[in-house]
């Protein structure tokens, strides 16, 4: 049917966006970009962020232009759960922004280093604030936001499932990269702090 074809197209677009998003941030992509761009490599992270946003906009436009059938809407007592998910997401996004180096995350720091012809700074790693309770607050909050935001239609549910799977798979891939780049300190950190569900850090002897 026409609707089935649209859903298949939407699923393919979401998967393609997730795959390219992961590939461009991989260690192999970094090495290739460093070779090709040379001293302009400082612009790579900024370009990556801009490219991700620019390619996401038409995808979201396409999704919300499709006819949708609501499967589940938050009503009555269920709104308490919805509020809990959204508050949880907002708190983790905020606390994450307090501890993450936003300049590095957005690529602005690398761009400034490039303009000053400085060598790229090493990957930042610290475990204070919310990072002492959960290793990936934004991914955890992102999943909560996906399922708490708005009603779920046949169309939006497809996007929520794919993006949730991507956040989980992407987290494991990112952790593999971080363990390789940061080594023993990050591996020890993973033993004491949970990946998605915040809780008090384990003692080293636990």
XYZ file of C-alpha atoms in Angstrom:
206
model
C 0.000 0.000 0.000
C 0.982 3.632 -0.316
C 1.157 4.069 3.466
C 3.327 0.965 3.799
C 5.721 2.331 1.199
C 5.934 5.640 3.065
C 6.658 3.841 6.329
C 9.374 1.779 4.662
C 10.853 4.956 3.199
C 10.768 6.661 6.593
C 12.418 3.685 8.294
C 15.125 3.619 5.616
C 15.770 7.344 6.021
C 16.045 7.097 9.812
C 18.401 4.123 9.604
C 20.516 5.873 6.964
C 20.743 9.003 9.138
C 21.761 6.956 12.195
C 24.374 4.997 10.235
C 25.988 8.077 8.680
C 25.898 9.805 12.067
C 27.861 6.932 13.625
C 30.249 6.443 10.716
C 31.278 10.101 10.631
C 32.224 10.064 14.320
C 34.107 6.757 14.174
C 37.851 6.471 14.714
C 38.313 5.409 11.082
C 36.471 8.503 9.844
C 38.624 10.691 12.108
C 41.832 9.168 10.772
C 40.673 9.564 7.171
C 39.552 13.149 7.742
C 42.820 14.011 9.464
C 44.748 12.707 6.443
C 42.565 14.457 3.884
C 42.053 17.751 5.712
C 45.485 18.139 7.249
C 45.647 21.353 9.251
C 41.971 21.987 8.478
C 41.000 18.945 10.556
C 40.053 21.341 13.363
C 36.919 22.147 11.386
C 35.804 18.515 11.186
C 33.780 18.349 14.408
C 31.983 21.612 13.668
C 31.189 20.409 10.161
C 29.959 17.102 11.570
C 27.547 18.842 13.941
C 26.225 21.147 11.216
C 25.840 18.280 8.754
C 23.931 16.195 11.315
C 21.491 19.047 11.995
C 21.037 19.984 8.342
C 20.265 16.380 7.331
C 17.917 15.887 10.307
C 15.620 18.801 9.438
C 14.231 17.424 6.132
C 13.869 13.990 7.722
C 11.723 15.375 10.520
C 9.752 17.424 7.996
C 9.042 14.297 5.964
C 7.986 12.338 9.046
C 5.529 14.966 10.258
C 4.122 15.476 6.762
C 2.857 11.888 6.655
C -0.723 11.012 7.639
C -0.673 9.507 11.119
C -2.902 7.316 13.222
C -2.598 7.842 16.983
C -1.914 4.593 18.820
C -1.380 5.902 22.331
C -2.001 9.278 23.964
C -1.208 10.344 27.509
C -4.456 10.634 29.491
C -5.450 10.715 33.142
C -2.953 9.151 35.583
C -0.649 8.303 32.660
C 0.203 12.002 32.466
C 2.128 11.606 35.738
C 4.394 9.075 34.027
C 4.758 11.389 31.032
C 5.679 14.288 33.314
C 8.186 12.077 35.113
C 9.870 11.084 31.842
C 10.070 14.671 30.597
C 11.328 16.037 33.921
C 13.915 13.262 34.087
C 15.052 14.113 30.551
C 15.220 17.852 31.287
C 17.233 17.298 34.488
C 19.739 14.991 32.783
C 20.131 17.343 29.798
C 20.754 20.260 32.146
C 23.159 18.425 34.436
C 24.971 17.026 31.422
C 25.443 20.508 29.995
C 27.027 21.541 33.308
C 29.811 18.961 33.090
C 30.364 18.468 29.359
C 32.775 20.730 27.516
C 30.172 22.252 25.189
C 32.812 24.019 23.126
C 34.491 20.690 22.410
C 31.159 18.903 21.875
C 30.019 21.426 19.251
C 33.434 21.652 17.617
C 33.940 25.326 18.507
C 37.058 24.646 20.603
C 38.640 22.676 17.757
C 37.814 25.481 15.314
C 39.465 28.053 17.589
C 42.529 25.831 17.914
C 42.660 25.583 14.127
C 42.503 29.376 13.782
C 45.394 29.702 16.258
C 47.251 26.878 14.439
C 47.401 24.916 17.684
C 47.580 21.138 17.890
C 44.195 19.466 18.577
C 43.498 19.075 22.295
C 43.193 15.520 23.646
C 39.761 14.030 24.200
C 38.458 15.481 27.504
C 37.531 13.024 30.259
C 36.184 13.777 33.701
C 33.644 12.130 35.975
C 32.322 14.864 38.230
C 28.728 16.040 38.659
C 26.093 13.861 37.011
C 28.870 11.809 35.392
C 29.516 10.390 38.851
C 26.052 8.785 38.717
C 25.535 7.860 35.066
C 28.026 7.603 32.189
C 25.707 8.850 29.448
C 23.169 11.314 30.888
C 22.200 12.768 27.507
C 21.555 9.381 25.942
C 19.537 8.288 28.975
C 17.598 11.558 28.931
C 17.172 11.311 25.177
C 15.458 7.937 25.421
C 13.170 9.239 28.174
C 12.310 12.293 26.063
C 11.534 10.198 22.989
C 8.940 8.145 24.831
C 7.554 10.968 26.947
C 7.074 13.553 24.207
C 3.599 13.781 22.720
C 1.238 10.976 21.706
C 2.560 7.967 19.801
C 1.252 7.430 16.283
C 2.094 4.651 13.852
C 4.558 7.064 12.208
C 6.176 8.575 15.294
C 6.427 5.159 16.972
C 8.622 3.981 14.121
C 11.010 6.877 14.663
C 11.019 6.364 18.439
C 11.906 2.687 18.141
C 14.705 3.277 15.621
C 16.195 6.228 17.525
C 16.019 4.391 20.869
C 17.809 1.408 19.337
C 20.348 3.766 17.796
C 21.037 5.480 21.133
C 21.641 2.129 22.827
C 23.783 0.692 20.010
C 25.576 4.016 19.556
C 26.413 4.101 23.253
C 28.128 0.709 23.099
C 30.055 1.777 19.986
C 31.091 5.034 21.632
C 32.209 3.217 24.758
C 34.358 0.913 22.660
C 36.026 3.972 21.135
C 36.451 5.714 24.490
C 38.022 2.643 26.088
C 40.484 2.500 23.212
C 41.321 6.223 23.314
C 41.238 6.848 27.067
C 42.429 3.458 28.255
C 42.549 2.255 31.859
C 40.998 5.343 33.528
C 37.815 5.031 31.463
C 37.646 1.249 31.889
C 37.868 1.702 35.664
C 35.189 4.416 35.456
C 32.847 2.017 33.641
C 33.171 -0.473 36.496
C 31.885 2.004 39.078
C 29.295 4.122 37.223
C 26.223 2.722 35.369
C 25.664 3.364 31.681
C 22.039 4.594 31.575
C 20.284 4.389 34.958
C 21.666 6.889 37.495
C 22.707 5.602 40.889
C 25.372 6.284 43.464
C 28.836 5.310 42.309
C 30.154 1.969 43.521
C 33.228 1.983 45.693
C 36.335 0.623 44.031
C 36.285 -2.325 46.343
C 32.701 -3.292 45.461
